Amino acid sequence: MEQAIEVRGLRKSYGDIEVLKGIDLSVERGSLLALLGPNGAGKTTTVRILSTLLEPDGGVARVNGHDVVAQAAAVRGSIGLTGQQTAVDELLTGYENLVLMGRLFRLRTGAARRRARELLARFDLEDAADRLVRTYSGGMRRRLDLAISLVTSPPVLFLDEPTTGLDPRSRGGVWETVRDLLASGVTVLLTTQYLEEADQLAGHVAVVDGGRIVAEGSPSELKRHVGAERLELTFADERALAAASRVLAAEEPRAGGPLALSLPVEHAKDVKRMLDQLAESGVEPDRLFVAEPTLDDVFLTLTGQPTGGTR
Amino acid sequence: MTTVTPPAPAGPSAYWALNDSRALIGRCLRHIARSPEQLMLMFFLPIMLLLMFRYLFGGAISTGGVSYVNYVLAGIITVAVTFNATATSVAVCSDLQEGIVERFRSMPVRGSAVLVGHVVAALVRHVISIAVMIGVGFLVGFRPQAGFGQWCAALGLLLLFATAVSWIAAVLGIVAKTVEGASGLSMPLVFIPYVGSALVPPSTMPDGLRAFAENQPVSHVADAVRALFTGAPVGDAAWLAVVWWAGIIVVVVPLAGRLFRRRAAG
């Protein structure tokens, strides 16, 4: 299958600081790849190079079959970009923003207007179409930003942390839009700091740290690699805790520590087995829940360092 | 959902440069009415200044044969032009800061079209502002002696001056790191007309200052426009003004383009 994005050995330095130390990526046409990593890992630099905003120091990158350096104009004609910073004009209305961008994407005025109305409807901004963007909420701005990057139905879309700073409802809205786009055959490269986001959207995740890809795979592969889910149990008192840790053969709990046990879970049936064992010996946990591995766990396992080192 | 495919970028590149510029000029023109700062610099400040000099200071300033309002209007217009330039610096700077230029760069847009949009919109502001100044001038006693040719020459000269100042303002906006910085950097531009013949005859100034005031380029514009308005002999002021400001345009326009590309890529 043809690759919509193909990157080999991408390098970039700012002065003495090597930001990208040889990134390899490939994204199949019509799929979504999530670049997952903390601030400063090199995600944005990668996106900026792929969207022709920055020239690489080394390596090759092709987007939609065009080289990002030698054929930058052709690349610009086939991509949409939503950056971390919303790039909308505060003193124009939502409608005017979309028409302007349509004209700059070389649509005829009539076509640009029709497209603007269509996108406003699709992104649930019809009521706000004729209001100045400076009166928009954060979520509305982000939706408009996303709409702008879709003015020409680009085959390849770059979304640089599209949900950072959004409330959960707006985040869900963006996710839904991204799923619709994928269903319509668009190729998406998304960067995120949230494992959950990668999990929700991506068929494929590449974990970036310190300018390198440190792991790659489907979200479930990655999580298996990182470590199992854990059953977290809390107890009413020390006696129950001690009894439970005997029954479940867990590590001896620390005296005076939290009244809690954390046990690795490989399969759903492990949970049932452990709860059965507790019930047989008459120990009742106070509360229980199953915790997923977090981005911190991913990084701890893959790089030996917690996230946010460069924040 | 329909799929929209842009026309292949056939056609001469000049056509697209024009298309992009037109779209971006439209954008900046819409900003004018929606930006209280631009409206203030366009109307309120120059009108206040005109009334202040006409009624507060004017009586104490001796301008020889001509009445003070006939003397000062040309000068007030040059001040209004430099006031307006502040808004251009701020607009260019905030574009570069707010990520919209980054978006334009990821699109098939000519980078220079962004600056052209700002400068042309600035010229529209200058023209409106100049028209208002002349109108208010008439209300407070301005009585020009100019014929049609002199009016055209005076307005042409002001347009050349305003174009050059707008490009300078664009450069200051690119160089400034912050919007506040842009506003600060353009302060000297606002101040220069005062150190000249715009508002008072330099004849009473100390020697060194007087030499500067009589020979700096804004004074040439004010002197030439004043002479054209009042029907006095223009002397060297007109061609000196043309040479100065045309020369400044030749230097500043390419500089603005280069600085803009470098800043936008950084």
Coordinates of C-alpha atoms in Angstrom, one line a residue:
Chain A
M1 CA 0.0 0.0 0.0
E2 CA 1.2 3.5 -0.8
Q3 CA 2.4 5.6 2.1
A4 CA 1.0 9.0 2.5
I5 CA 3.8 10.1 4.8
E6 CA 7.2 8.6 4.6
V7 CA 10.1 9.9 6.8
R8 CA 13.7 8.5 6.9
G9 CA 16.4 9.6 9.2
L10 CA 15.0 13.1 9.8
R11 CA 17.5 15.3 11.8
K12 CA 17.2 18.9 13.0
S13 CA 19.4 21.0 15.4
Y14 CA 19.0 24.4 16.8
G15 CA 22.5 25.5 17.4
D16 CA 24.1 22.9 19.6
I17 CA 20.8 21.4 20.6
E18 CA 19.9 18.3 18.6
V19 CA 16.1 18.3 18.5
L20 CA 15.6 15.4 16.1
K21 CA 18.1 12.6 16.1
G22 CA 16.9 10.6 13.2
I23 CA 13.2 10.0 13.0
D24 CA 11.7 7.3 10.8
L25 CA 8.0 7.2 10.2
S26 CA 5.6 5.9 7.7
V27 CA 1.8 6.5 7.7
E28 CA -0.4 4.5 5.4
R29 CA -2.9 6.4 3.3
G30 CA -6.2 6.8 5.1
S31 CA -4.8 5.9 8.6
L32 CA -3.9 7.9 11.7
L33 CA -0.5 7.9 13.3
A34 CA -0.2 9.4 16.8
L35 CA 3.1 10.9 17.8
L36 CA 3.0 10.5 21.6
G37 CA 5.5 12.3 23.8
P38 CA 6.2 14.9 26.4
N39 CA 6.9 18.6 25.7
G40 CA 10.3 19.0 24.0
A41 CA 10.4 15.5 22.6
G42 CA 10.5 16.8 19.0
K43 CA 6.8 16.3 18.0
T44 CA 6.2 19.8 16.9
T45 CA 9.5 20.1 15.1
T46 CA 8.6 17.0 13.1
V47 CA 5.2 18.4 12.2
R48 CA 6.8 21.8 11.2
I49 CA 9.2 20.0 8.9
L50 CA 6.5 17.9 7.3
S51 CA 4.4 20.9 6.7
T52 CA 7.3 22.8 5.1
L53 CA 7.6 25.4 7.8
L54 CA 11.1 24.3 8.7
E55 CA 13.9 22.8 6.7
P56 CA 15.5 19.6 8.0
D57 CA 19.2 19.3 8.5
G58 CA 19.2 15.8 7.2
G59 CA 17.0 12.9 6.2
V60 CA 14.2 12.6 3.7
A61 CA 10.5 13.3 4.1
R62 CA 7.8 12.8 1.5
V63 CA 4.2 13.9 2.1
N64 CA 1.6 12.8 -0.4
G65 CA 4.4 11.7 -2.7
H66 CA 6.1 15.1 -2.7
D67 CA 9.5 15.9 -1.1
V68 CA 9.0 18.5 1.6
V69 CA 12.1 20.4 0.6
A70 CA 12.4 20.1 -3.2
Q71 CA 8.6 20.1 -3.8
A72 CA 7.5 22.3 -0.9
A73 CA 4.8 24.1 -3.0
A74 CA 3.2 20.7 -4.0
V75 CA 3.2 19.6 -0.3
R76 CA 1.5 22.9 0.8
G77 CA -1.2 22.2 -1.8
S78 CA -2.0 18.8 -0.3
I79 CA -1.9 19.4 3.5
G80 CA -4.0 20.9 6.2
L81 CA -2.3 22.1 9.4
T82 CA -3.8 22.8 12.8
G83 CA -1.0 24.0 15.0
Q84 CA -0.9 24.2 18.8
Q85 CA -1.5 27.9 18.7
T86 CA -4.9 28.6 17.1
A87 CA -4.2 30.5 13.9
V88 CA -7.4 32.3 13.3
D89 CA -8.1 36.0 12.8
E90 CA -9.6 37.5 15.9
L91 CA -11.0 40.6 14.2
L92 CA -12.9 38.6 11.5
T93 CA -16.0 36.6 11.9
G94 CA -15.9 32.8 11.6
Y95 CA -17.4 33.0 8.2
E96 CA -14.9 35.7 7.0
N97 CA -12.0 33.6 8.3
L98 CA -13.1 30.6 6.3
V99 CA -13.8 32.7 3.1
L100 CA -10.4 34.3 3.4
M101 CA -8.6 31.0 3.8
G102 CA -10.6 29.6 0.9
R103 CA -9.4 32.5 -1.3
L104 CA -5.9 32.0 -0.2
F105 CA -6.2 28.3 -1.1
R106 CA -7.1 29.6 -4.5
L107 CA -10.8 28.8 -4.6
R108 CA -13.0 31.2 -6.6
T109 CA -14.9 33.6 -4.4
G110 CA -18.3 31.8 -4.9
A111 CA -16.7 28.4 -4.1
A112 CA -15.0 29.8 -1.1
R113 CA -18.3 31.2 0.3
R114 CA -20.2 27.9 -0.3
R115 CA -17.4 26.0 1.3
A116 CA -17.4 28.3 4.3
R117 CA -21.1 27.8 5.0
E118 CA -20.7 24.0 4.6
L119 CA -17.8 23.9 7.1
L120 CA -19.6 26.1 9.6
A121 CA -22.5 23.7 9.5
R122 CA -20.3 20.7 9.9
F123 CA -18.4 22.1 12.8
D124 CA -21.5 23.3 14.6
L125 CA -20.6 27.0 14.3
E126 CA -23.6 28.2 12.2
D127 CA -25.0 30.3 15.0
A128 CA -21.6 32.0 15.6
A129 CA -20.8 32.4 11.9
D130 CA -21.2 36.2 11.9
R131 CA -19.7 36.9 15.3
L132 CA -16.1 38.1 15.6
V133 CA -13.8 35.3 16.6
R134 CA -12.6 37.2 19.6
T135 CA -15.9 36.4 21.2
Y136 CA -15.5 32.7 20.7
S137 CA -14.8 30.2 23.4
G138 CA -11.6 28.0 23.3
G139 CA -13.5 25.0 22.0
M140 CA -15.1 27.1 19.2
R141 CA -11.8 28.6 18.2
R142 CA -10.3 25.1 17.9
R143 CA -13.2 23.9 15.8
L144 CA -12.9 26.9 13.5
D145 CA -9.1 26.2 13.3
L146 CA -9.8 22.6 12.3
A147 CA -12.4 23.8 9.8
I148 CA -9.9 26.1 8.2
S149 CA -7.4 23.3 7.7
L150 CA -10.1 21.4 5.8
V151 CA -11.1 24.2 3.4
T152 CA -9.6 22.3 0.4
S153 CA -10.3 18.8 1.6
P154 CA -6.6 18.0 1.9
P155 CA -5.6 14.4 1.6
V156 CA -3.1 14.7 4.5
L157 CA -3.8 16.5 7.8
F158 CA -1.4 17.5 10.5
L159 CA -2.9 18.0 14.0
D160 CA -0.4 19.3 16.5
E161 CA -1.9 18.7 20.0
P162 CA -5.4 19.5 18.8
T163 CA -7.0 19.1 22.2
T164 CA -4.5 20.6 24.5
G165 CA -6.3 23.1 26.8
L166 CA -9.8 22.0 25.8
D167 CA -12.5 20.9 28.2
P168 CA -13.5 17.2 28.1
R169 CA -16.6 17.9 26.0
S170 CA -14.8 19.9 23.4
R171 CA -12.1 17.3 23.3
G172 CA -14.7 14.6 22.6
G173 CA -16.0 16.8 19.8
V174 CA -12.6 17.1 18.2
W175 CA -12.1 13.3 18.4
E176 CA -15.5 12.7 16.7
T177 CA -14.5 15.0 13.9
V178 CA -11.1 13.3 13.5
R179 CA -12.9 9.9 13.3
D180 CA -15.2 11.3 10.6
L181 CA -12.2 12.5 8.6
L182 CA -10.5 9.1 8.8
A183 CA -13.7 7.5 7.6
S184 CA -13.6 9.8 4.6
G185 CA -10.1 8.6 3.7
V186 CA -8.0 11.4 5.0
T187 CA -4.5 10.6 6.4
V188 CA -3.8 12.1 9.8
L189 CA -0.6 12.7 11.7
L190 CA -1.6 13.7 15.2
T191 CA 0.7 14.7 18.1
T192 CA -0.4 14.4 21.6
Q193 CA 0.7 14.2 25.2
Y194 CA -2.2 12.1 26.2
L195 CA -2.1 8.3 26.0
E196 CA -5.9 8.3 26.1
E197 CA -6.1 10.4 23.0
A198 CA -3.8 8.1 21.1
D199 CA -5.8 5.2 22.4
Q200 CA -9.1 6.7 21.2
L201 CA -8.0 7.6 17.7
A202 CA -4.9 5.9 16.5
G203 CA -4.4 2.6 14.8
H204 CA -0.7 3.2 15.3
V205 CA 1.3 5.1 17.9
A206 CA 4.9 6.2 17.8
V207 CA 6.4 7.2 21.1
V208 CA 8.9 10.1 20.8
D209 CA 11.4 11.0 23.4
G210 CA 14.5 13.2 23.1
G211 CA 14.3 13.4 19.4
R212 CA 13.9 9.7 18.7
I213 CA 11.2 7.2 18.2
V214 CA 11.5 5.0 21.3
A215 CA 8.6 2.6 20.6
E216 CA 6.0 2.0 17.9
G217 CA 2.9 -0.1 17.6
S218 CA -0.8 -0.3 18.1
P219 CA -2.1 1.2 21.4
S220 CA -2.8 -2.2 22.8
E221 CA 0.7 -3.6 21.8
L222 CA 2.2 -0.6 23.4
K223 CA 0.3 -1.0 26.6
R224 CA 1.2 -4.7 26.8
H225 CA 4.8 -3.7 26.3
V226 CA 4.5 -1.1 29.0
G227 CA 2.9 -3.3 31.5
A228 CA -0.4 -4.8 32.5
E229 CA -3.4 -3.0 33.9
R230 CA -3.5 -3.1 37.7
L231 CA -6.2 -3.9 40.2
E232 CA -6.2 -1.4 42.9
L233 CA -7.9 -2.4 46.2
T234 CA -8.4 -0.3 49.3
F235 CA -9.3 -1.7 52.7
A236 CA -11.0 -0.4 55.8
D237 CA -8.2 -1.2 58.3
E238 CA -4.7 -2.7 58.7
R239 CA -6.1 -6.1 59.6
A240 CA -8.1 -6.5 56.4
L241 CA -5.1 -5.3 54.4
A242 CA -2.7 -7.8 56.0
A243 CA -5.2 -10.6 55.5
A244 CA -5.8 -9.7 51.8
S245 CA -2.1 -9.4 51.1
R246 CA -1.6 -13.0 52.6
V247 CA -4.5 -14.4 50.5
L248 CA -3.4 -12.8 47.2
A249 CA 0.3 -13.4 47.9
A250 CA 1.1 -9.7 47.4
E251 CA 4.1 -7.9 48.8
E252 CA 3.9 -7.3 52.6
P253 CA 2.3 -3.9 53.0
R254 CA 4.3 -1.2 54.8
A255 CA 3.1 -0.5 58.3
G256 CA 1.6 2.9 58.4
G257 CA 1.4 3.1 54.6
P258 CA -1.8 3.5 52.6
L259 CA -4.5 0.9 53.2
A260 CA -4.2 -0.2 49.6
L261 CA -2.9 -3.0 47.3
S262 CA -2.0 -2.7 43.7
L263 CA -1.8 -6.0 41.7
P264 CA -1.0 -6.6 38.1
V265 CA -3.8 -8.0 35.9
E266 CA -3.1 -9.9 32.7
H267 CA -6.7 -10.9 31.8
A268 CA -10.2 -10.0 33.0
K269 CA -10.4 -13.4 34.6
D270 CA -7.5 -12.5 36.9
V271 CA -9.8 -9.9 38.5
K272 CA -12.5 -12.5 39.1
R273 CA -10.0 -15.0 40.6
M274 CA -8.6 -12.4 43.0
L275 CA -12.0 -11.3 44.1
D276 CA -13.1 -14.9 44.6
Q277 CA -10.1 -15.6 46.7
L278 CA -10.8 -12.6 48.9
A279 CA -14.5 -13.6 49.2
E280 CA -13.5 -17.2 50.2
S281 CA -11.3 -16.0 53.1
G282 CA -14.0 -13.5 54.2
V283 CA -12.0 -10.3 53.4
E284 CA -14.0 -7.4 52.0
P285 CA -12.2 -4.7 50.1
D286 CA -13.6 -1.2 50.6
R287 CA -13.2 0.0 47.1
L288 CA -11.7 -1.4 43.9
F289 CA -10.9 -0.2 40.5
V290 CA -8.8 -1.3 37.5
A291 CA -6.2 1.3 36.5
E292 CA -4.8 1.6 33.0
P293 CA -1.1 2.3 32.4
T294 CA -0.6 6.0 32.1
L295 CA 1.7 8.1 29.9
D296 CA 4.0 8.3 32.9
D297 CA 4.1 4.5 33.0
V298 CA 4.9 4.4 29.3
F299 CA 7.8 6.8 29.7
L300 CA 9.1 5.2 32.8
T301 CA 9.2 1.8 31.1
L302 CA 10.5 3.0 27.7
T303 CA 13.0 5.7 28.7
G304 CA 13.6 5.0 32.4
Q305 CA 12.6 8.6 33.0
P306 CA 9.3 10.2 34.1
T307 CA 7.6 12.6 31.6
G308 CA 8.0 16.3 31.7
G309 CA 11.8 16.4 32.2
T310 CA 12.1 19.3 29.8
R311 CA 8.9 21.1 30.8
Chain B
M1 CA -19.8 16.5 2.5
T2 CA -18.5 17.5 -0.8
T3 CA -14.9 17.4 -1.6
V4 CA -13.3 20.6 -2.8
T5 CA -10.2 20.5 -4.9
P6 CA -8.5 23.8 -5.6
P7 CA -7.7 24.6 -9.2
A8 CA -4.2 23.5 -10.1
P9 CA -1.9 26.4 -9.6
A10 CA -1.8 27.1 -13.3
G11 CA -1.8 30.6 -14.5
P12 CA 1.0 33.1 -14.2
S13 CA 2.4 33.5 -10.7
A14 CA 1.6 37.3 -10.9
Y15 CA -2.1 36.3 -11.0
W16 CA -1.9 34.4 -7.8
A17 CA 0.2 37.1 -6.1
L18 CA -2.6 39.5 -7.0
N19 CA -5.2 37.1 -5.8
D20 CA -3.5 36.6 -2.4
S21 CA -2.9 40.3 -2.0
R22 CA -6.5 41.1 -2.7
A23 CA -7.7 38.6 -0.2
L24 CA -5.3 39.9 2.5
I25 CA -6.0 43.6 1.7
G26 CA -9.7 42.8 2.3
R27 CA -8.8 41.2 5.6
C28 CA -6.9 44.3 6.8
L29 CA -9.6 46.6 5.6
R30 CA -12.2 44.8 7.7
H31 CA -9.8 45.2 10.7
I32 CA -10.0 49.0 10.4
A33 CA -13.6 49.4 11.6
R34 CA -13.2 46.7 14.2
S35 CA -10.1 48.0 15.9
P36 CA -10.8 50.9 18.3
E37 CA -7.0 51.6 18.3
Q38 CA -6.9 52.1 14.6
L39 CA -10.0 54.4 14.6
M40 CA -8.6 56.4 17.4
L41 CA -5.2 57.0 15.6
M42 CA -7.1 57.7 12.4
F43 CA -9.6 60.3 13.6
F44 CA -9.5 61.3 17.2
L45 CA -5.8 62.0 17.8
P46 CA -5.1 64.1 14.7
I47 CA -8.3 66.1 15.1
M48 CA -7.5 66.8 18.8
L49 CA -4.0 67.8 17.7
L50 CA -5.3 70.1 15.0
L51 CA -7.7 71.8 17.4
M52 CA -5.1 72.0 20.1
F53 CA -2.6 73.8 17.8
R54 CA -5.2 75.9 16.2
Y55 CA -6.8 77.2 19.4
L56 CA -4.3 76.6 22.3
F57 CA -0.8 77.2 20.9
G58 CA -1.5 78.8 17.6
G59 CA -2.1 82.2 18.9
A60 CA 1.4 82.3 20.5
I61 CA 3.2 81.1 17.4
S62 CA 4.3 83.7 14.8
T63 CA 4.2 82.4 11.2
G64 CA 4.9 85.7 9.4
G65 CA 2.5 86.4 6.6
V66 CA 0.2 83.2 6.6
S67 CA -2.4 82.5 9.3
Y68 CA -1.3 79.8 11.7
V69 CA -4.0 77.4 10.6
N70 CA -2.9 77.7 7.0
Y71 CA 0.7 77.2 8.1
V72 CA 0.1 74.2 10.4
L73 CA -2.4 72.0 8.5
A74 CA 0.2 70.5 6.2
G75 CA 2.3 69.7 9.3
I76 CA -0.6 68.2 11.2
I77 CA -1.2 65.9 8.3
T78 CA 2.4 64.6 8.4
V79 CA 1.9 64.0 12.2
A80 CA -1.4 62.2 11.4
V81 CA 0.4 59.9 9.0
T82 CA 3.1 58.9 11.5
F83 CA 0.3 58.4 14.2
N84 CA -1.4 56.0 11.9
A85 CA 1.8 54.2 11.2
T86 CA 1.9 53.0 14.8
A87 CA -1.2 50.9 14.1
T88 CA 0.6 49.3 11.1
S89 CA 3.6 48.3 13.3
V90 CA 1.3 46.8 15.9
A91 CA -0.8 44.9 13.3
V92 CA 2.2 43.4 11.6
C93 CA 3.8 42.4 14.9
S94 CA 0.6 40.7 16.2
D95 CA 0.2 38.8 13.0
L96 CA 3.7 37.3 13.4
Q97 CA 3.0 36.5 17.1
E98 CA -0.4 35.0 16.8
G99 CA 0.4 32.0 14.6
I100 CA -1.7 33.2 11.6
V101 CA 1.5 33.9 9.6
E102 CA 2.6 30.3 10.4
R103 CA -0.7 29.1 8.9
F104 CA -0.2 31.2 5.8
R105 CA 3.2 29.8 5.3
S106 CA 1.9 26.2 5.3
M107 CA -0.5 27.3 2.6
P108 CA 0.3 28.2 -1.0
V109 CA 0.3 31.9 -0.1
R110 CA 2.9 34.5 -1.2
G111 CA 4.6 35.7 2.0
S112 CA 4.9 39.3 0.7
A113 CA 1.1 39.4 0.2
V114 CA 0.7 39.6 4.0
L115 CA 2.7 42.8 4.1
V116 CA 1.0 44.2 1.0
G117 CA -2.3 43.7 2.7
H118 CA -1.2 45.7 5.7
V119 CA 0.4 48.5 3.7
V120 CA -2.5 48.9 1.4
A121 CA -5.0 49.0 4.2
A122 CA -2.7 51.5 6.0
L123 CA -2.8 53.7 2.9
V124 CA -6.6 53.6 3.0
R125 CA -6.5 54.7 6.6
H126 CA -4.0 57.5 5.7
V127 CA -6.3 58.7 2.8
I128 CA -9.4 58.8 5.1
S129 CA -7.4 60.4 7.9
I130 CA -6.0 63.1 5.5
A131 CA -9.4 63.8 4.0
V132 CA -10.8 64.3 7.5
M133 CA -7.9 66.6 8.5
I134 CA -8.5 68.8 5.5
G135 CA -12.3 68.8 6.2
V136 CA -11.8 69.8 9.8
G137 CA -9.2 72.3 8.7
F138 CA -11.8 74.0 6.5
L139 CA -14.1 74.2 9.6
V140 CA -11.5 76.0 11.7
G141 CA -10.4 78.5 9.1
F142 CA -8.1 76.7 6.6
R143 CA -8.3 78.7 3.3
P144 CA -6.0 77.2 0.7
Q145 CA -5.0 79.1 -2.5
A146 CA -4.1 75.9 -4.4
G147 CA -5.4 75.3 -8.0
F148 CA -6.2 71.8 -9.3
G149 CA -2.6 71.0 -10.2
Q150 CA -1.3 72.1 -6.9
W151 CA -3.9 70.0 -5.0
C152 CA -2.9 67.0 -7.1
A153 CA 0.8 67.6 -6.4
A154 CA 0.2 68.1 -2.7
L155 CA -1.9 64.9 -2.4
G156 CA 0.5 62.9 -4.5
L157 CA 3.4 63.9 -2.3
L158 CA 1.4 63.0 0.9
L159 CA 0.6 59.6 -0.6
L160 CA 4.3 59.0 -1.4
F161 CA 5.2 60.0 2.1
A162 CA 2.4 57.8 3.6
T163 CA 3.5 54.8 1.5
A164 CA 7.1 55.1 2.7
V165 CA 6.1 55.6 6.3
S166 CA 3.8 52.5 6.1
W167 CA 6.6 50.3 4.9
I168 CA 8.9 51.7 7.7
A169 CA 6.2 50.9 10.1
A170 CA 5.9 47.3 8.7
V171 CA 9.7 46.9 9.2
L172 CA 9.4 48.1 12.8
G173 CA 6.5 45.6 13.4
I174 CA 8.7 42.8 12.0
V175 CA 11.7 43.7 14.1
A176 CA 9.8 44.1 17.3
K177 CA 9.5 41.1 19.5
T178 CA 6.2 42.0 21.2
V179 CA 3.2 44.2 20.4
E180 CA 4.2 46.6 23.1
G181 CA 7.7 46.7 21.6
A182 CA 6.3 47.5 18.2
S183 CA 4.4 50.3 19.7
G184 CA 7.5 51.6 21.5
L185 CA 9.7 51.2 18.4
S186 CA 7.4 53.4 16.3
M187 CA 7.5 56.2 18.9
P188 CA 10.5 57.9 17.3
L189 CA 8.6 57.9 14.0
V190 CA 5.7 59.7 15.7
F191 CA 8.1 62.2 17.2
I192 CA 10.2 63.1 14.2
P193 CA 7.7 65.6 12.6
Y194 CA 7.8 67.7 15.8
V195 CA 11.5 68.2 15.4
G196 CA 11.0 70.0 12.2
S197 CA 9.0 72.6 10.4
A198 CA 5.7 70.8 10.6
L199 CA 4.2 72.7 13.5
V200 CA 6.4 75.8 14.1
P201 CA 8.8 77.7 11.8
P202 CA 12.3 76.5 12.8
S203 CA 13.7 80.1 12.6
T204 CA 13.6 80.5 16.4
M205 CA 15.3 77.2 17.1
P206 CA 19.0 77.0 18.3
D207 CA 21.4 76.6 15.4
G208 CA 22.2 72.9 15.5
L209 CA 18.6 71.9 16.0
R210 CA 17.5 74.4 13.4
A211 CA 19.8 72.8 10.8
F212 CA 18.3 69.4 11.5
A213 CA 14.7 70.7 11.6
E214 CA 15.0 72.4 8.3
N215 CA 16.7 69.5 6.5
Q216 CA 15.0 66.4 7.8
P217 CA 12.8 64.6 5.3
V218 CA 9.4 65.1 7.1
S219 CA 10.0 68.9 7.0
H220 CA 10.5 68.8 3.3
V221 CA 7.1 67.1 2.9
A222 CA 5.4 69.6 5.3
D223 CA 7.1 72.6 3.6
A224 CA 6.3 71.5 0.1
V225 CA 2.6 70.6 0.9
R226 CA 2.2 73.9 2.8
A227 CA 3.6 75.9 -0.1
L228 CA 1.3 74.0 -2.6
F229 CA -1.7 74.6 -0.3
T230 CA -1.0 78.3 0.2
G231 CA 0.1 79.1 -3.4
A232 CA 3.6 80.1 -2.2
P233 CA 6.7 79.2 -4.2
V234 CA 7.7 75.6 -3.5
G235 CA 11.4 76.0 -3.9
D236 CA 13.6 72.9 -3.3
A237 CA 11.2 71.3 -0.8
A238 CA 9.1 69.3 -3.3
W239 CA 12.0 67.6 -5.2
L240 CA 13.9 67.0 -2.0
A241 CA 10.8 65.3 -0.5
V242 CA 10.3 63.2 -3.6
V243 CA 14.0 62.1 -3.6
W244 CA 14.0 61.3 0.1
W245 CA 10.8 59.4 0.3
A246 CA 11.1 57.5 -3.0
G247 CA 14.7 56.6 -1.9
I248 CA 13.4 55.3 1.4
I249 CA 10.8 53.2 -0.4
V250 CA 13.4 51.7 -2.6
V251 CA 15.5 50.6 0.4
V252 CA 12.7 49.7 2.8
V253 CA 10.4 47.5 0.7
P254 CA 12.9 44.8 -0.2
L255 CA 14.3 45.0 3.4
A256 CA 10.8 44.4 4.7
G257 CA 10.3 41.4 2.5
R258 CA 13.6 39.9 3.6
L259 CA 13.1 40.5 7.3
F260 CA 9.6 39.2 7.1
R261 CA 10.7 35.9 5.5
R262 CA 13.5 35.5 8.0
R263 CA 11.3 36.3 11.0
A264 CA 8.4 34.1 9.8
A265 CA 10.8 31.1 9.2
G266 CA 12.4 31.5 12.7

